[in-house]
Structure formats: C-alpha cells, structure tokens
Amino acid sequence: DPASWLCRPDQAADACGRSDQDSVVLRVDGTMTVDRFRADPDAPVDCFYVYPTVSRDPGGNALMEVGEEEIAVINQQFARFGAVCRRYAPLYRQVTLAALHSSMRGAPIPSDRQMGYGDVKRAWDHYLAHDNQGRPVVLVGHSQGAGVIARLVQNEIEGKPVQDRI
C-alpha cells in the first residue's frame, strides 16, 4: 500500500520531498554559498531507513498514519540521502513516546515491539521482491529504528544471499 511508505522513489509527493533540502556552506573566510539539493533519480544504491521513536500517538503503538513528527524526522535525518541513493522509508507501528515515558514512570502502557518489527519486515520483503532488483542497499536507522534494523539484519540478512548487497 503506497500509504504505508514515507518515502519511495516512485511516489512524487512523499515525505522526503516535502521540505527544502538546500543547505548553506559557510567557508572559513566567512563567505556563504547555497548548496542546492538535487535528488539523483539514477543513484547507484538504495537506502532503506527506519526512523527513531517519534510517535506522539496516545497508545502503546503508533497508528499507520503519517504525522508531523514522521515528516519532520524524515526531513531532518533522511531526505538528503536522496543525493546519493534511492530512498525507501516504511511507516511502522513503533512503540510510542507515551509508552516509553509511562514505562519509565513505572506505569507501563501495553505496547508490542513485534508489531513494529513485523511492519518493517513486510516492507523489507516487499522492497526486495519488487524494488531492489539486485542493487546494493544501505540500511539506515536511528534509536528504535536502529534496533529494528539490527533485528532485521540478524533474522533476515545475515547468512542469506541478500547479505552480499548490504
């Protein structure tokens, strides 16, 4: 389902393209220039990104809905990767900030880490079956997303043919 992805190269209006990714280069002599961002549609590698804990949904697991927080983290951490790779970032039902905070206070909200991992695994399987076509892929994750990526590597990549593309 296209709605289950934050970023895909075949989606014109995805979260990776929602903000200006130009940057300012400040040189030692104090001069500044603008580095204009341009996604490379012919990038030689793919990047598969699993974002950190950002969901402000009230329950234990996030809803499968794109919120401001997912768009913000995509634009802060991942969108510029488009200059060097085709970007893939699935939406997933991560453990929410509310669940993490309540657990730290000793009053946990029920949450299911397997649910979020299952979403990412299904996205990975779909990506491999329909998009990868033998291309090299860089796995990118942060915080909860890095944990999901580590689990994906352990369960689905290590010792399997796809390992040669990572």
PDB file of C-alpha atoms in Angstrom:
ATOM      1  CA  ASP A   1       0.000   0.000   0.000  1.00  0.00           C
ATOM      2  CA  PRO A   2       1.630   3.301  -1.040  1.00  0.00           C
ATOM      3  CA  ALA A   3       0.184   4.919   2.100  1.00  0.00           C
ATOM      4  CA  SER A   4       2.428   2.616   4.172  1.00  0.00           C
ATOM      5  CA  TRP A   5       5.603   4.311   2.946  1.00  0.00           C
ATOM      6  CA  LEU A   6       7.018   7.665   3.990  1.00  0.00           C
ATOM      7  CA  CYS A   7       9.482   7.663   1.085  1.00  0.00           C
ATOM      8  CA  ARG A   8       9.694   5.713  -2.160  1.00  0.00           C
ATOM      9  CA  PRO A   9      11.268   6.845  -5.422  1.00  0.00           C
ATOM     10  CA  ASP A  10       8.040   6.103  -7.310  1.00  0.00           C
ATOM     11  CA  GLN A  11       5.939   8.423  -5.104  1.00  0.00           C
ATOM     12  CA  ALA A  12       6.121  12.021  -6.274  1.00  0.00           C
ATOM     13  CA  ALA A  13       4.632  13.597  -3.146  1.00  0.00           C
ATOM     14  CA  ASP A  14       6.210  11.575  -0.358  1.00  0.00           C
ATOM     15  CA  ALA A  15       7.650  12.780   2.956  1.00  0.00           C
ATOM     16  CA  CYS A  16      11.185  13.000   1.511  1.00  0.00           C
ATOM     17  CA  GLY A  17      10.124  15.737  -0.868  1.00  0.00           C
ATOM     18  CA  ARG A  18       8.109  17.926   1.487  1.00  0.00           C
ATOM     19  CA  SER A  19      10.785  20.354   2.576  1.00  0.00           C
ATOM     20  CA  ASP A  20      13.625  22.336   1.099  1.00  0.00           C
ATOM     21  CA  GLN A  21      16.835  20.331   1.455  1.00  0.00           C
ATOM     22  CA  ASP A  22      19.163  23.085   0.255  1.00  0.00           C
ATOM     23  CA  SER A  23      21.939  23.902   2.691  1.00  0.00           C
ATOM     24  CA  VAL A  24      24.258  26.816   3.332  1.00  0.00           C
ATOM     25  CA  VAL A  25      28.001  26.302   3.140  1.00  0.00           C
ATOM     26  CA  LEU A  26      29.928  28.648   5.435  1.00  0.00           C
ATOM     27  CA  ARG A  27      33.564  28.933   4.456  1.00  0.00           C
ATOM     28  CA  VAL A  28      36.464  29.778   6.775  1.00  0.00           C
ATOM     29  CA  ASP A  29      36.723  33.248   5.218  1.00  0.00           C
ATOM     30  CA  GLY A  30      33.085  33.940   6.202  1.00  0.00           C
ATOM     31  CA  THR A  31      31.606  33.706   2.723  1.00  0.00           C
ATOM     32  CA  MET A  32      28.478  31.672   2.243  1.00  0.00           C
ATOM     33  CA  THR A  33      27.070  29.785  -0.704  1.00  0.00           C
ATOM     34  CA  VAL A  34      23.902  27.779  -1.122  1.00  0.00           C
ATOM     35  CA  ASP A  35      24.321  24.091  -1.912  1.00  0.00           C
ATOM     36  CA  ARG A  36      21.219  23.298  -3.978  1.00  0.00           C
ATOM     37  CA  PHE A  37      19.867  19.844  -3.220  1.00  0.00           C
ATOM     38  CA  ARG A  38      19.008  17.582  -6.107  1.00  0.00           C
ATOM     39  CA  ALA A  39      17.809  14.028  -5.694  1.00  0.00           C
ATOM     40  CA  ASP A  40      19.599  11.657  -8.047  1.00  0.00           C
ATOM     41  CA  PRO A  41      16.996   9.577  -9.885  1.00  0.00           C
ATOM     42  CA  ASP A  42      19.823   7.377 -11.223  1.00  0.00           C
ATOM     43  CA  ALA A  43      21.562   6.812  -7.883  1.00  0.00           C
ATOM     44  CA  PRO A  44      23.597   3.596  -7.922  1.00  0.00           C
ATOM     45  CA  VAL A  45      22.431   2.384  -4.494  1.00  0.00           C
ATOM     46  CA  ASP A  46      19.256   2.251  -2.426  1.00  0.00           C
ATOM     47  CA  CYS A  47      18.860   3.411   1.174  1.00  0.00           C
ATOM     48  CA  PHE A  48      16.324   1.713   3.464  1.00  0.00           C
ATOM     49  CA  TYR A  49      15.590   3.851   6.526  1.00  0.00           C
ATOM     50  CA  VAL A  50      13.788   3.062   9.781  1.00  0.00           C
ATOM     51  CA  TYR A  51      13.182   6.238  11.763  1.00  0.00           C
ATOM     52  CA  PRO A  52      13.586   6.737  15.528  1.00  0.00           C
ATOM     53  CA  THR A  53      10.955   6.950  18.238  1.00  0.00           C
ATOM     54  CA  VAL A  54       8.862   9.979  17.313  1.00  0.00           C
ATOM     55  CA  SER A  55       5.201   8.980  17.555  1.00  0.00           C
ATOM     56  CA  ARG A  56       3.084  11.128  19.842  1.00  0.00           C
ATOM     57  CA  ASP A  57       0.067   8.839  19.405  1.00  0.00           C
ATOM     58  CA  PRO A  58      -1.550   8.174  22.816  1.00  0.00           C
ATOM     59  CA  GLY A  59      -1.467   4.352  22.778  1.00  0.00           C
ATOM     60  CA  GLY A  60       1.342   1.863  23.122  1.00  0.00           C
ATOM     61  CA  ASN A  61       1.918   1.550  19.374  1.00  0.00           C
ATOM     62  CA  ALA A  62       1.731   4.209  16.681  1.00  0.00           C
ATOM     63  CA  LEU A  63      -1.059   4.277  14.164  1.00  0.00           C
ATOM     64  CA  MET A  64      -0.257   3.621  10.500  1.00  0.00           C
ATOM     65  CA  GLU A  65      -0.755   7.302   9.727  1.00  0.00           C
ATOM     66  CA  VAL A  66       1.807   9.855   8.619  1.00  0.00           C
ATOM     67  CA  GLY A  67       2.051  12.571  11.254  1.00  0.00           C
ATOM     68  CA  GLU A  68       4.008  15.796  11.508  1.00  0.00           C
ATOM     69  CA  GLU A  69       6.637  14.066  13.638  1.00  0.00           C
ATOM     70  CA  GLU A  70       7.375  11.402  10.999  1.00  0.00           C
ATOM     71  CA  ILE A  71       7.648  14.039   8.276  1.00  0.00           C
ATOM     72  CA  ALA A  72       9.938  16.169  10.460  1.00  0.00           C
ATOM     73  CA  VAL A  73      12.351  13.330  11.258  1.00  0.00           C
ATOM     74  CA  ILE A  74      12.448  12.201   7.611  1.00  0.00           C
ATOM     75  CA  ASN A  75      13.414  15.718   6.570  1.00  0.00           C
ATOM     76  CA  GLN A  76      15.950  16.117   9.371  1.00  0.00           C
ATOM     77  CA  GLN A  77      17.662  12.735   9.076  1.00  0.00           C
ATOM     78  CA  PHE A  78      16.979  11.081   5.736  1.00  0.00           C
ATOM     79  CA  ALA A  79      15.749  13.247   2.868  1.00  0.00           C
ATOM     80  CA  ARG A  80      19.219  14.482   1.844  1.00  0.00           C
ATOM     81  CA  PHE A  81      20.315  10.887   1.288  1.00  0.00           C
ATOM     82  CA  GLY A  82      18.426  11.267  -1.995  1.00  0.00           C
ATOM     83  CA  ALA A  83      21.506  12.933  -3.484  1.00  0.00           C
ATOM     84  CA  VAL A  84      23.303   9.575  -3.367  1.00  0.00           C
ATOM     85  CA  CYS A  85      20.637   6.853  -3.169  1.00  0.00           C
ATOM     86  CA  ARG A  86      17.070   5.903  -3.976  1.00  0.00           C
ATOM     87  CA  ARG A  87      15.155   6.394  -0.729  1.00  0.00           C
ATOM     88  CA  TYR A  88      12.845   3.841   0.896  1.00  0.00           C
ATOM     89  CA  ALA A  89      11.315   4.522   4.325  1.00  0.00           C
ATOM     90  CA  PRO A  90       8.353   2.471   5.532  1.00  0.00           C
ATOM     91  CA  LEU A  91       5.811   3.712   8.026  1.00  0.00           C
ATOM     92  CA  TYR A  92       5.606   1.355  11.011  1.00  0.00           C
ATOM     93  CA  ARG A  93       3.655   0.906  14.233  1.00  0.00           C
ATOM     94  CA  GLN A  94       6.528   1.757  16.516  1.00  0.00           C
ATOM     95  CA  VAL A  95       6.363   1.858  20.298  1.00  0.00           C
ATOM     96  CA  THR A  96       5.212   5.405  21.076  1.00  0.00           C
ATOM     97  CA  LEU A  97       6.793   8.114  23.182  1.00  0.00           C
ATOM     98  CA  ALA A  98       3.811   7.795  25.537  1.00  0.00           C
ATOM     99  CA  ALA A  99       4.565   4.101  26.086  1.00  0.00           C
ATOM    100  CA  LEU A 100       8.250   4.756  26.696  1.00  0.00           C
ATOM    101  CA  HIS A 101       7.581   7.617  29.110  1.00  0.00           C
ATOM    102  CA  SER A 102       4.909   5.721  31.038  1.00  0.00           C
ATOM    103  CA  SER A 103       7.227   2.729  31.371  1.00  0.00           C
ATOM    104  CA  MET A 104       9.947   4.991  32.810  1.00  0.00           C
ATOM    105  CA  ARG A 105       7.423   6.276  35.360  1.00  0.00           C
ATOM    106  CA  GLY A 106       6.596   2.720  36.444  1.00  0.00           C
ATOM    107  CA  ALA A 107       3.090   2.691  34.932  1.00  0.00           C
ATOM    108  CA  PRO A 108       3.614   0.994  31.557  1.00  0.00           C
ATOM    109  CA  ILE A 109       1.134   1.287  28.706  1.00  0.00           C
ATOM    110  CA  PRO A 110       0.862  -2.036  26.869  1.00  0.00           C
ATOM    111  CA  SER A 111       2.891  -1.971  23.640  1.00  0.00           C
ATOM    112  CA  ASP A 112       4.098  -4.561  21.146  1.00  0.00           C
ATOM    113  CA  ARG A 113       7.610  -4.286  19.669  1.00  0.00           C
ATOM    114  CA  GLN A 114       6.879  -7.283  17.444  1.00  0.00           C
ATOM    115  CA  MET A 115       4.139  -5.289  15.703  1.00  0.00           C
ATOM    116  CA  GLY A 116       6.554  -2.569  14.549  1.00  0.00           C
ATOM    117  CA  TYR A 117       9.197  -5.095  13.570  1.00  0.00           C
ATOM    118  CA  GLY A 118       6.602  -7.054  11.584  1.00  0.00           C
ATOM    119  CA  ASP A 119       5.642  -3.907   9.665  1.00  0.00           C
ATOM    120  CA  VAL A 120       9.269  -3.222   8.737  1.00  0.00           C
ATOM    121  CA  LYS A 121       9.932  -6.857   7.836  1.00  0.00           C
ATOM    122  CA  ARG A 122       6.925  -6.881   5.485  1.00  0.00           C
ATOM    123  CA  ALA A 123       8.142  -3.618   3.932  1.00  0.00           C
ATOM    124  CA  TRP A 124      11.635  -5.105   3.534  1.00  0.00           C
ATOM    125  CA  ASP A 125      10.223  -8.243   1.919  1.00  0.00           C
ATOM    126  CA  HIS A 126       8.133  -6.119  -0.461  1.00  0.00           C
ATOM    127  CA  TYR A 127      11.134  -3.938  -1.272  1.00  0.00           C
ATOM    128  CA  LEU A 128      13.303  -6.983  -2.053  1.00  0.00           C
ATOM    129  CA  ALA A 129      10.605  -8.628  -4.186  1.00  0.00           C
ATOM    130  CA  HIS A 130       9.517  -5.554  -6.167  1.00  0.00           C
ATOM    131  CA  ASP A 131      12.122  -2.783  -5.986  1.00  0.00           C
ATOM    132  CA  ASN A 132      15.660  -3.916  -5.232  1.00  0.00           C
ATOM    133  CA  GLN A 133      16.454  -5.841  -8.429  1.00  0.00           C
ATOM    134  CA  GLY A 134      19.890  -6.863  -7.126  1.00  0.00           C
ATOM    135  CA  ARG A 135      21.011  -3.316  -6.289  1.00  0.00           C
ATOM    136  CA  PRO A 136      23.298  -2.502  -3.344  1.00  0.00           C
ATOM    137  CA  VAL A 137      21.407  -1.204  -0.314  1.00  0.00           C
ATOM    138  CA  VAL A 138      22.467   0.823   2.709  1.00  0.00           C
ATOM    139  CA  LEU A 139      20.483   0.241   5.905  1.00  0.00           C
ATOM    140  CA  VAL A 140      19.911   3.413   7.911  1.00  0.00           C
ATOM    141  CA  GLY A 141      18.322   3.557  11.355  1.00  0.00           C
ATOM    142  CA  HIS A 142      18.305   5.651  14.489  1.00  0.00           C
ATOM    143  CA  SER A 143      17.176   4.862  18.042  1.00  0.00           C
ATOM    144  CA  GLN A 144      14.202   2.458  17.906  1.00  0.00           C
ATOM    145  CA  GLY A 145      14.720   2.276  14.148  1.00  0.00           C
ATOM    146  CA  ALA A 146      18.324   1.115  14.620  1.00  0.00           C
ATOM    147  CA  GLY A 147      17.079  -1.652  16.908  1.00  0.00           C
ATOM    148  CA  VAL A 148      14.591  -2.758  14.274  1.00  0.00           C
ATOM    149  CA  ILE A 149      17.341  -2.691  11.606  1.00  0.00           C
ATOM    150  CA  ALA A 150      19.650  -4.757  13.860  1.00  0.00           C
ATOM    151  CA  ARG A 151      16.920  -7.338  14.317  1.00  0.00           C
ATOM    152  CA  LEU A 152      16.234  -7.370  10.567  1.00  0.00           C
ATOM    153  CA  VAL A 153      19.933  -7.978   9.887  1.00  0.00           C
ATOM    154  CA  GLN A 154      20.033 -10.816  12.414  1.00  0.00           C
ATOM    155  CA  ASN A 155      16.827 -12.510  11.215  1.00  0.00           C
ATOM    156  CA  GLU A 156      16.618 -11.746   7.504  1.00  0.00           C
ATOM    157  CA  ILE A 157      20.042 -10.768   6.164  1.00  0.00           C
ATOM    158  CA  GLU A 158      22.983 -12.449   7.921  1.00  0.00           C
ATOM    159  CA  GLY A 159      23.980 -15.635   6.151  1.00  0.00           C
ATOM    160  CA  LYS A 160      21.478 -15.158   3.328  1.00  0.00           C
ATOM    161  CA  PRO A 161      22.159 -14.200  -0.296  1.00  0.00           C
ATOM    162  CA  VAL A 162      20.931 -10.630   0.255  1.00  0.00           C
ATOM    163  CA  GLN A 163      23.855 -10.083   2.637  1.00  0.00           C
ATOM    164  CA  ASP A 164      26.141  -9.528  -0.369  1.00  0.00           C
ATOM    165  CA  ARG A 165      24.117  -6.426  -1.343  1.00  0.00           C
ATOM    166  CA  ILE A 166      24.350  -4.715   2.044  1.00  0.00           C
TER     167      ILE A 166
END
